[in-house]
CSV table of C-alpha atoms in Angstrom, one decimal:
chain,number,residue,atom,x,y,z
A,124,MET,CA,0.0,0.0,0.0
A,125,THR,CA,2.2,2.8,-1.2
A,126,ALA,CA,-0.2,5.5,-0.1
A,127,LEU,CA,0.7,4.6,3.5
A,128,THR,CA,4.4,5.2,3.0
A,129,THR,CA,4.2,8.8,1.7
A,130,ALA,CA,4.0,11.9,4.0
A,131,PRO,CA,0.4,13.0,4.3
A,132,PRO,CA,-0.7,16.6,4.1
A,133,THR,CA,-1.6,18.3,7.4
A,134,PRO,CA,-5.2,17.2,8.1
A,135,LEU,CA,-6.2,20.3,10.0
A,136,THR,CA,-5.9,22.5,6.9
A,137,PRO,CA,-7.0,20.3,4.0
A,138,PRO,CA,-6.4,21.4,0.4
A,139,THR,CA,-9.6,22.2,-1.4
A,140,GLY,CA,-11.5,19.1,-2.3
A,141,GLU,CA,-9.3,16.7,-0.2
A,142,ARG,CA,-11.4,13.6,0.0
A,143,VAL,CA,-12.2,11.6,3.2
A,144,LEU,CA,-14.2,8.5,3.7
A,145,CYS,CA,-16.3,8.9,6.8
A,146,ALA,CA,-17.4,5.6,8.4
A,147,MET,CA,-21.0,6.0,9.5
A,148,SER,CA,-22.8,3.7,11.8
A,149,GLY,CA,-26.2,5.4,12.2
A,150,GLY,CA,-25.1,6.7,15.6
A,151,VAL,CA,-24.7,10.3,16.8
A,152,ASP,CA,-20.8,10.2,17.0
A,153,SER,CA,-20.3,9.3,13.3
A,154,SER,CA,-23.1,11.7,12.3
A,155,VAL,CA,-21.3,14.6,14.0
A,156,THR,CA,-18.0,13.4,12.6
A,157,ALA,CA,-19.4,13.7,9.0
A,158,ALA,CA,-20.7,17.2,9.8
A,159,LEU,CA,-17.5,18.5,11.3
A,160,LEU,CA,-15.5,17.2,8.4
A,161,LYS,CA,-17.8,19.0,5.9
A,162,ASP,CA,-17.4,22.2,8.0
A,163,ALA,CA,-13.6,21.9,7.9
A,164,GLY,CA,-13.6,21.9,4.1
A,165,TYR,CA,-13.1,18.3,3.3
A,166,SER,CA,-14.9,16.5,0.4
A,167,VAL,CA,-16.7,13.9,2.5
A,168,VAL,CA,-18.0,10.5,1.3
A,169,GLY,CA,-20.2,8.7,3.8
A,170,ALA,CA,-20.0,4.9,4.0
A,171,MET,CA,-21.4,2.2,6.1
A,172,MET,CA,-20.1,-1.4,6.2
A,173,ARG,CA,-22.8,-4.0,5.8
A,174,PHE,CA,-22.2,-6.9,8.2
A,175,TRP,CA,-25.7,-8.5,8.5
A,176,PRO,CA,-26.4,-11.6,6.3
A,177,ASP,CA,-29.5,-12.0,4.3
A,178,ASP,CA,-30.7,-15.0,6.2
A,179,LYS,CA,-30.6,-13.4,9.7
A,180,ARG,CA,-33.7,-12.1,11.5
A,181,THR,CA,-34.0,-8.4,11.8
A,182,ASP,CA,-33.1,-8.3,15.5
A,183,THR,CA,-29.9,-10.3,15.1
A,184,PHE,CA,-27.7,-7.2,14.9
A,185,ASP,CA,-27.5,-4.4,17.4
A,186,SER,CA,-28.7,-0.9,16.5
A,187,CYS,CA,-25.3,0.2,15.3
A,188,CYS,CA,-25.0,-2.4,12.6
A,189,SER,CA,-28.6,-3.0,11.6
A,190,PRO,CA,-30.6,-2.3,8.4
A,191,ASP,CA,-32.4,0.4,10.3
A,192,ALA,CA,-29.1,2.0,11.2
A,193,ALA,CA,-28.1,2.0,7.6
A,194,TYR,CA,-31.3,3.9,6.7
A,195,GLU,CA,-30.6,6.4,9.4
A,196,ALA,CA,-27.0,6.9,8.3
A,197,ARG,CA,-28.2,7.5,4.7
A,198,ARG,CA,-30.7,10.1,6.1
A,199,VAL,CA,-28.0,11.9,8.0
A,200,ALA,CA,-25.7,11.9,4.9
A,201,GLU,CA,-28.6,13.7,3.1
A,202,GLN,CA,-28.9,16.2,6.0
A,203,VAL,CA,-25.1,16.9,5.9
A,204,GLY,CA,-25.1,17.1,2.1
A,205,ILE,CA,-22.7,14.3,1.3
A,206,PRO,CA,-22.9,11.1,-0.8
A,207,PHE,CA,-23.5,7.8,0.9
A,208,TYR,CA,-22.5,4.2,0.1
A,209,LEU,CA,-23.3,0.9,1.7
A,210,LEU,CA,-20.3,-1.3,1.4
A,211,ASP,CA,-20.6,-5.1,1.5
A,212,TYR,CA,-18.3,-6.6,4.2
A,213,ARG,CA,-20.4,-9.7,5.1
A,214,GLU,CA,-17.8,-12.2,4.1
A,215,GLN,CA,-14.9,-10.3,5.8
A,216,PHE,CA,-16.9,-9.9,9.0
A,217,GLN,CA,-17.8,-13.6,9.2
A,218,ARG,CA,-14.2,-14.5,8.5
A,219,HIS,CA,-12.4,-12.0,10.8
A,220,ILE,CA,-14.9,-11.4,13.6
A,221,VAL,CA,-17.7,-14.0,14.1
A,222,GLY,CA,-15.7,-17.1,13.3
A,223,PRO,CA,-12.7,-16.2,15.6
A,224,PHE,CA,-15.1,-15.1,18.3
A,225,LEU,CA,-16.6,-18.5,18.5
A,226,GLU,CA,-13.3,-20.3,18.2
A,227,GLU,CA,-11.9,-18.4,21.1
A,228,TYR,CA,-14.8,-19.4,23.4
A,229,ALA,CA,-14.3,-23.0,22.3
A,230,GLN,CA,-10.7,-22.8,23.5
A,231,GLY,CA,-11.7,-21.4,26.9
A,232,ARG,CA,-10.7,-17.8,26.1
A,233,THR,CA,-12.7,-14.6,26.4
A,234,PRO,CA,-12.5,-12.6,23.1
A,235,ASN,CA,-13.1,-9.0,22.4
A,236,PRO,CA,-14.6,-8.8,18.9
A,237,CYS,CA,-14.4,-5.0,18.8
A,238,VAL,CA,-10.6,-5.1,18.7
A,239,ASN,CA,-10.7,-7.5,15.8
A,240,CYS,CA,-13.2,-5.4,14.0
A,241,ASN,CA,-11.1,-2.3,14.2
A,242,THR,CA,-7.9,-4.0,13.4
A,243,LYS,CA,-8.9,-6.2,10.5
A,244,VAL,CA,-11.9,-4.5,9.0
A,245,LYS,CA,-12.2,-0.8,9.8
A,246,PHE,CA,-8.6,0.2,9.7
A,247,ASP,CA,-7.3,-2.4,7.2
A,248,GLU,CA,-10.1,-3.3,4.7
A,249,LEU,CA,-11.7,0.2,4.9
A,250,VAL,CA,-8.4,2.0,4.4
A,251,LYS,CA,-7.9,0.0,1.3
A,252,LYS,CA,-11.4,0.8,0.1
A,253,ALA,CA,-10.9,4.5,0.8
A,254,LYS,CA,-7.8,4.5,-1.5
A,255,MET,CA,-9.9,2.7,-4.2
A,256,LEU,CA,-12.5,5.5,-3.9
A,257,GLY,CA,-9.9,8.2,-4.3
A,258,CYS,CA,-10.0,9.2,-0.6
A,259,ARG,CA,-6.9,10.3,1.2
A,260,TYR,CA,-8.3,9.7,4.7
A,261,VAL,CA,-10.6,7.5,6.7
A,262,ALA,CA,-12.5,9.2,9.5
A,263,THR,CA,-14.5,7.6,12.4
A,264,GLY,CA,-16.5,8.7,15.4
A,265,HIS,CA,-14.1,7.1,17.9
A,266,TYR,CA,-13.2,9.1,21.0
A,267,VAL,CA,-9.5,9.1,20.2
A,268,LYS,CA,-7.1,12.0,19.7
A,269,ARG,CA,-4.8,12.1,16.7
A,270,VAL,CA,-1.6,13.9,17.6
A,271,ASP,CA,0.7,15.1,14.8
A,272,THR,CA,4.2,15.4,16.1
A,273,ALA,CA,6.9,18.0,15.1
A,274,ASP,CA,8.9,15.3,13.2
A,275,GLY,CA,5.9,14.5,11.0
A,276,GLY,CA,4.8,11.4,12.9
A,277,VAL,CA,1.3,10.6,14.1
A,278,GLU,CA,0.3,9.2,17.5
A,279,PHE,CA,-3.0,8.1,19.0
A,280,TRP,CA,-3.8,9.5,22.4
A,281,ARG,CA,-6.7,9.0,24.8
A,282,GLY,CA,-9.8,11.0,24.0
A,283,ASP,CA,-10.5,14.1,26.1
A,284,ASP,CA,-13.7,12.4,27.5
A,285,PRO,CA,-12.4,9.9,30.0
A,286,GLN,CA,-15.7,8.1,30.1
A,287,LYS,CA,-15.7,7.5,26.4
A,288,ASP,CA,-12.0,7.0,25.5
A,289,GLN,CA,-11.7,4.2,22.9
A,290,THR,CA,-8.0,3.8,22.4
A,291,TYR,CA,-8.2,0.4,24.1
A,292,PHE,CA,-9.9,-1.0,20.9
A,293,LEU,CA,-7.3,0.5,18.5
A,294,TRP,CA,-4.0,-1.0,19.6
A,295,GLY,CA,-4.0,-3.3,16.5
A,296,THR,CA,-4.2,-0.5,14.0
A,297,PRO,CA,-1.4,-1.0,11.4
A,298,ARG,CA,1.1,1.7,12.2
A,299,GLY,CA,1.4,2.7,8.6
A,300,ALA,CA,-2.3,3.6,8.5
A,301,LEU,CA,-2.0,6.2,11.4
A,302,PRO,CA,-1.4,9.2,9.1
A,303,TYR,CA,-4.5,8.5,7.2
A,304,ILE,CA,-7.0,8.2,10.0
A,305,LEU,CA,-9.0,11.2,11.5
A,306,PHE,CA,-11.0,11.4,14.7
A,307,PRO,CA,-12.9,14.7,14.7
A,308,VAL,CA,-14.8,14.1,18.0
A,309,GLY,CA,-11.7,12.9,19.9
A,310,GLU,CA,-11.2,16.3,21.5
A,311,LEU,CA,-14.9,16.6,22.5
A,312,GLU,CA,-16.9,15.2,25.3
A,313,LYS,CA,-20.1,13.2,24.6
A,314,PRO,CA,-22.5,15.9,25.9
A,315,ARG,CA,-21.0,18.4,23.5
A,316,VAL,CA,-21.3,16.0,20.6
A,317,ARG,CA,-25.0,15.6,21.3
A,318,GLU,CA,-25.3,19.4,21.5
A,319,ILE,CA,-23.7,19.8,18.0
A,320,ALA,CA,-26.1,17.2,16.6
A,321,GLU,CA,-29.1,19.0,18.2
A,322,GLU,CA,-27.9,22.4,16.8
A,323,ARG,CA,-27.7,20.9,13.3
A,324,GLY,CA,-31.0,19.1,13.6
A,325,LEU,CA,-29.4,15.7,13.0
A,326,LEU,CA,-32.0,12.9,13.4
A,327,THR,CA,-29.5,10.8,15.5
A,328,ALA,CA,-29.0,13.6,18.1
A,329,ARG,CA,-30.9,11.7,20.8
A,330,LYS,CA,-30.3,8.1,19.7
A,331,PRO,CA,-29.3,5.9,22.6
A,332,GLU,CA,-25.8,4.4,22.6
A,333,SER,CA,-25.2,0.9,21.6
A,334,GLN,CA,-24.1,-1.3,24.5
A,335,ASN,CA,-24.0,-4.8,23.2
A,336,ILE,CA,-21.8,-6.8,20.8
A,337,CYS,CA,-23.3,-5.8,17.5
A,338,PHE,CA,-23.9,-9.3,16.1
A,339,VAL,CA,-25.2,-10.8,19.3
A,340,PRO,CA,-29.0,-10.1,19.6
A,341,GLY,CA,-29.3,-11.0,23.3
A,342,LYS,CA,-27.0,-12.7,25.8
A,343,VAL,CA,-23.5,-13.8,24.8
A,344,GLN,CA,-24.2,-17.2,26.4
A,345,ASP,CA,-27.2,-17.8,24.3
A,346,PHE,CA,-25.4,-16.9,21.1
A,347,VAL,CA,-22.5,-19.3,22.0
A,348,ALA,CA,-24.9,-22.1,22.9
A,349,GLU,CA,-26.5,-21.7,19.5
A,350,HIS,CA,-23.2,-22.2,17.7
A,351,LEU,CA,-21.0,-24.4,19.9
A,352,PRO,CA,-21.8,-28.0,21.1
A,353,GLN,CA,-22.7,-28.1,24.7
A,354,ALA,CA,-20.9,-30.7,26.9
A,355,THR,CA,-21.3,-30.6,30.7
A,356,GLY,CA,-18.4,-31.6,33.0
A,357,PHE,CA,-16.9,-31.3,36.4
A,358,ILE,CA,-15.9,-28.2,38.4
A,359,ARG,CA,-12.8,-29.0,40.5
A,360,GLU,CA,-11.1,-27.3,43.3
A,361,ILE,CA,-7.7,-25.9,42.3
A,362,SER,CA,-6.0,-26.8,45.6
A,363,ASN,CA,-6.7,-30.5,45.6
A,364,GLY,CA,-8.7,-31.6,42.5
A,365,GLU,CA,-11.8,-32.3,44.4
A,366,ILE,CA,-15.1,-32.3,42.4
A,367,VAL,CA,-17.2,-29.4,43.8
A,368,GLY,CA,-19.8,-29.0,41.1
A,369,ASN,CA,-21.0,-29.5,37.5
A,370,HIS,CA,-20.7,-27.1,34.6
A,371,LEU,CA,-22.6,-26.5,31.4
A,372,GLY,CA,-19.5,-26.3,29.1
A,373,THR,CA,-16.3,-24.4,29.5
A,374,GLN,CA,-17.4,-21.9,26.8
A,375,PHE,CA,-20.0,-20.4,29.2
A,376,TYR,CA,-17.6,-19.2,31.8
A,377,THR,CA,-14.8,-16.7,32.3
A,378,LEU,CA,-12.0,-16.1,34.8
A,379,GLY,CA,-12.9,-14.4,38.0
A,380,GLN,CA,-16.6,-15.4,37.8
A,381,LYS,CA,-18.1,-16.3,41.1
A,382,ARG,CA,-21.9,-16.7,40.5
A,383,GLY,CA,-24.0,-18.9,38.4
A,384,MET,CA,-21.7,-21.9,38.5
A,385,GLY,CA,-23.8,-24.7,40.0
A,386,LEU,CA,-21.4,-25.5,42.9
A,387,TYR,CA,-22.5,-28.3,45.3
A,388,GLN,CA,-21.9,-25.9,48.3
A,389,SER,CA,-23.3,-22.7,46.9
A,390,HIS,CA,-22.6,-20.8,50.2
A,391,LYS,CA,-18.9,-21.1,49.6
A,392,VAL,CA,-17.4,-18.2,47.6
A,393,ARG,CA,-15.3,-19.6,44.8
A,394,HIS,CA,-13.9,-17.9,41.7
A,395,ILE,CA,-13.1,-19.5,38.4
A,396,VAL,CA,-9.3,-19.6,38.1
A,397,HIS,CA,-8.7,-21.8,35.0
A,398,LEU,CA,-10.7,-23.2,32.1
A,399,ASP,CA,-9.5,-26.4,30.4
A,400,PRO,CA,-11.5,-27.4,27.3
A,401,LYS,CA,-9.2,-30.3,26.6
A,402,THR,CA,-10.3,-32.1,29.8
A,403,ASN,CA,-13.7,-30.3,29.9
A,404,THR,CA,-12.8,-29.0,33.4
A,405,VAL,CA,-13.6,-25.7,35.1
A,406,TRP,CA,-11.2,-25.0,38.0
A,407,VAL,CA,-12.2,-22.8,40.9
A,408,GLY,CA,-10.4,-21.4,43.9
A,409,ASP,CA,-10.4,-18.4,46.3
A,410,TYR,CA,-9.7,-14.8,45.4
A,411,ASP,CA,-5.9,-15.1,45.7
A,412,ASP,CA,-5.9,-17.9,43.2
A,413,CYS,CA,-7.2,-15.4,40.7
A,414,LEU,CA,-4.3,-12.9,41.1
A,415,TRP,CA,-1.8,-12.6,38.3
A,416,GLY,CA,1.6,-11.2,39.0
A,417,SER,CA,2.6,-11.1,35.3
A,418,LEU,CA,1.2,-11.7,31.8
A,419,LYS,CA,2.4,-12.8,28.4
A,420,ALA,CA,0.8,-11.5,25.2
A,421,SER,CA,1.0,-12.6,21.6
A,422,GLY,CA,-0.1,-11.1,18.3
A,423,ALA,CA,1.6,-7.9,19.4
A,424,ASN,CA,1.3,-4.6,17.4
A,425,TYR,CA,3.2,-1.5,18.3
A,426,LEU,CA,2.4,2.1,17.4
A,427,CYS,CA,6.0,3.2,18.2
A,428,ASP,CA,9.4,1.9,17.3
A,429,LEU,CA,10.1,-1.3,19.4
A,430,ALA,CA,13.4,0.3,20.5
A,431,ASP,CA,11.5,3.2,21.9
A,432,LEU,CA,9.0,1.1,24.0
A,433,PRO,CA,9.5,2.3,27.6
A,434,ARG,CA,10.6,-0.3,30.2
A,435,GLU,CA,8.0,1.1,32.6
A,436,VAL,CA,4.5,1.3,31.0
A,437,GLU,CA,0.8,1.4,32.0
A,438,VAL,CA,-1.3,-1.5,30.9
A,439,GLN,CA,-5.0,-1.9,30.6
A,440,VAL,CA,-6.3,-5.5,30.6
A,441,ARG,CA,-10.0,-4.8,30.2
A,442,TYR,CA,-11.9,-1.9,28.6
A,443,ARG,CA,-13.7,-0.8,31.8
A,444,THR,CA,-10.7,-1.0,34.2
A,445,ARG,CA,-8.1,1.5,35.2
A,446,PRO,CA,-4.6,1.1,33.7
A,447,VAL,CA,-1.9,-0.1,36.1
A,448,ARG,CA,1.8,0.2,36.2
A,449,ALA,CA,3.9,-2.7,34.9
A,450,THR,CA,7.5,-3.4,33.8
A,451,VAL,CA,8.3,-4.8,30.3
A,452,LEU,CA,10.3,-7.9,30.9
A,453,HIS,CA,10.6,-8.8,27.2
A,454,ALA,CA,9.2,-7.5,24.0
A,455,ASP,CA,9.8,-8.6,20.4
A,456,GLU,CA,7.9,-8.1,17.1
A,457,ASN,CA,5.3,-10.7,18.0
A,458,SER,CA,4.9,-10.8,21.8
A,459,PHE,CA,5.7,-9.2,25.1
A,460,GLU,CA,5.9,-10.1,28.8
A,461,LEU,CA,5.0,-7.8,31.6
A,462,GLN,CA,5.4,-7.8,35.4
A,463,PHE,CA,2.7,-6.0,37.3
A,464,ASP,CA,3.7,-3.6,40.1
A,465,ASP,CA,0.7,-5.1,42.0
A,466,PRO,CA,-1.0,-8.4,41.2
A,467,GLN,CA,-4.1,-8.1,39.1
A,468,PHE,CA,-7.4,-10.0,39.5
A,469,ALA,CA,-8.6,-12.4,36.8
A,470,VAL,CA,-6.5,-11.4,33.8
A,471,ALA,CA,-8.6,-13.2,31.1
A,472,PRO,CA,-6.9,-15.0,28.2
A,473,GLY,CA,-8.2,-13.7,24.9
A,474,GLN,CA,-8.7,-10.2,26.2
A,475,SER,CA,-6.3,-7.4,25.2
A,476,ALA,CA,-3.3,-6.1,27.1
A,477,VAL,CA,-3.0,-2.5,25.9
A,478,LEU,CA,0.1,-0.4,26.5
A,479,TYR,CA,0.3,3.3,27.3
A,480,ASP,CA,2.8,5.9,28.1
A,481,GLY,CA,0.6,8.4,29.9
A,482,PRO,CA,-2.2,9.3,27.4
A,483,ARG,CA,-0.3,7.9,24.4
A,484,LEU,CA,-1.3,4.5,23.0
A,485,LEU,CA,1.8,2.4,22.4
A,486,GLY,CA,0.3,-0.9,21.2
A,487,GLY,CA,-0.9,-4.1,22.7
A,488,GLY,CA,-1.4,-7.8,22.3
A,489,LEU,CA,-3.7,-10.7,23.1
A,490,ILE,CA,-3.3,-12.2,26.6
A,491,ASN,CA,-2.1,-15.7,26.7
A,492,ASP,CA,-3.3,-18.4,29.1
A,493,HIS,CA,-1.6,-18.3,32.5
A,494,THR,CA,0.3,-21.6,32.8
A,495,ARG,CA,-0.2,-23.1,36.3
A,496,GLU,CA,0.3,-26.4,38.0
A,497,LEU,CA,-3.0,-28.4,38.3
A,498,PRO,CA,-3.7,-31.3,40.6
A,499,GLU,CA,-3.4,-34.7,39.0
A,500,VAL,CA,-6.9,-36.0,38.2
A,501,PHE,CA,-8.4,-38.5,35.9
A,502,GLY,CA,-10.0,-35.8,33.7
A,503,SER,CA,-13.6,-34.6,33.5
A,504,PRO,CA,-15.7,-36.5,31.1
A,505,ALA,CA,-18.7,-34.9,29.5
A,506,LEU,CA,-22.0,-35.7,31.1
A,507,PRO,CA,-25.3,-35.7,29.3
A,508,LEU,CA,-27.7,-33.0,30.4
A,509,ASN,CA,-30.2,-35.6,31.6
A,510,ASP,CA,-27.7,-37.5,33.7
A,511,PRO,CA,-29.2,-38.5,37.0
A,512,ALA,CA,-26.0,-37.4,38.8
A,513,LEU,CA,-26.7,-33.9,37.9
A,514,LYS,CA,-30.3,-34.0,39.0
A,515,VAL,CA,-29.3,-35.4,42.4
A,516,GLN,CA,-27.5,-32.2,43.0
A,517,GLY,CA,-30.5,-30.1,42.0
A,518,PHE,CA,-29.1,-28.7,38.8
A,519,GLY,CA,-31.0,-30.7,36.2
A,520,LYS,CA,-33.3,-27.9,35.0
A,521,ARG,CA,-30.7,-25.1,35.2
A,522,LEU,CA,-28.2,-27.1,33.1
A,523,LYS,CA,-30.6,-27.2,30.2
A,524,SER,CA,-30.7,-23.5,29.8
A,525,PRO,CA,-27.5,-21.5,30.0
A,526,SER,CA,-29.5,-18.3,29.5
A,527,LEU,CA,-30.6,-18.7,33.1
A,528,PHE,CA,-27.2,-18.0,34.4
A,529,GLU,CA,-26.0,-14.4,35.1
A,530,ASP,CA,-24.0,-13.3,32.1
A,531,GLU,CA,-20.8,-12.3,33.8
A,532,ARG,CA,-18.8,-12.7,30.7
A,533,LEU,CA,-20.6,-9.9,29.0
A,534,ARG,CA,-19.3,-7.6,31.8
A,535,VAL,CA,-15.8,-8.5,30.7
A,536,LEU,CA,-16.3,-8.2,27.0
A,537,ILE,CA,-17.9,-4.8,26.7
């Protein structure tokens, strides 16, 4: 992609007619993004990526990715006075997002599909599409700040609204694409964005925010149950291997979870500390058993030169948690290892470890499983859902419906 190796013009003062492809979702953030770009003098082309398949019911996709959202995005484009295109990304979305999402759960990991979507679709496929359409830039409604440095470089910094900052999801952006991405709302707070939409009479001004995973119509557990085979098994105590309960299938749980597990002694507080799909075993222990002193991450991507990666960094291991201090023990092109200053609770494999230097996004990687010694046992064979042993413990009816369990995994994902 030769366009990504040449020095871009300064985006704050675009030449007359400089074209930018604005990714529109039918929400207020991308609507205001399009309006601000038009005001700044860009030649704006609105576009929405179509993810929903023809054979899915209308409520399968969340409001940000639905046919209704596409209609609203087109209407906003008309209000702003820009052309609008619906781009077909169904095959790419299935290949890069939905398929890996289910594969990760099958392996006992807790994925974050929004990271994959930004990395492999929005800021890879869409940047290529923008070039094909003669657009110099791609712009989105992410709450991220683009910082142009004195030496001509581009950095991504946390957005000015701390409640809305979305840099966590952008660590996988190809570094060469940074000069060609714009974030017009990155220096605004959400209330001001809605004010701008109200002032311009945009129909999305009061549209509620999307809270769910876009392709999951209800609970994550129900979606996983629909697509992955369900095999019940044993829950074991991490300290001695004792069987303390029965589970629905390792894909329905996540590290740190303490409710909705079907333990024999439900009054005893236990946390999930390890998932082992190979033996179909869920391991539980106390709070301290869930503390990680370090982590290893693979699939690394850096938005700075590897030689410039600080030894002392801040790392964020979930979207809705505060960053914590850590020391980089090792880093290469594909992976890194960190030592936390203070042990962290339930660092979930499959989630992202995102690196920062103050407000600057440095990169990140996918958290690997935490290797630990397990008690020697004979394994945990799958049990049929109507097995009398399960009903003796009083779990027969609950085991038939994973949707009855509290969806703690969703708390980790969003």
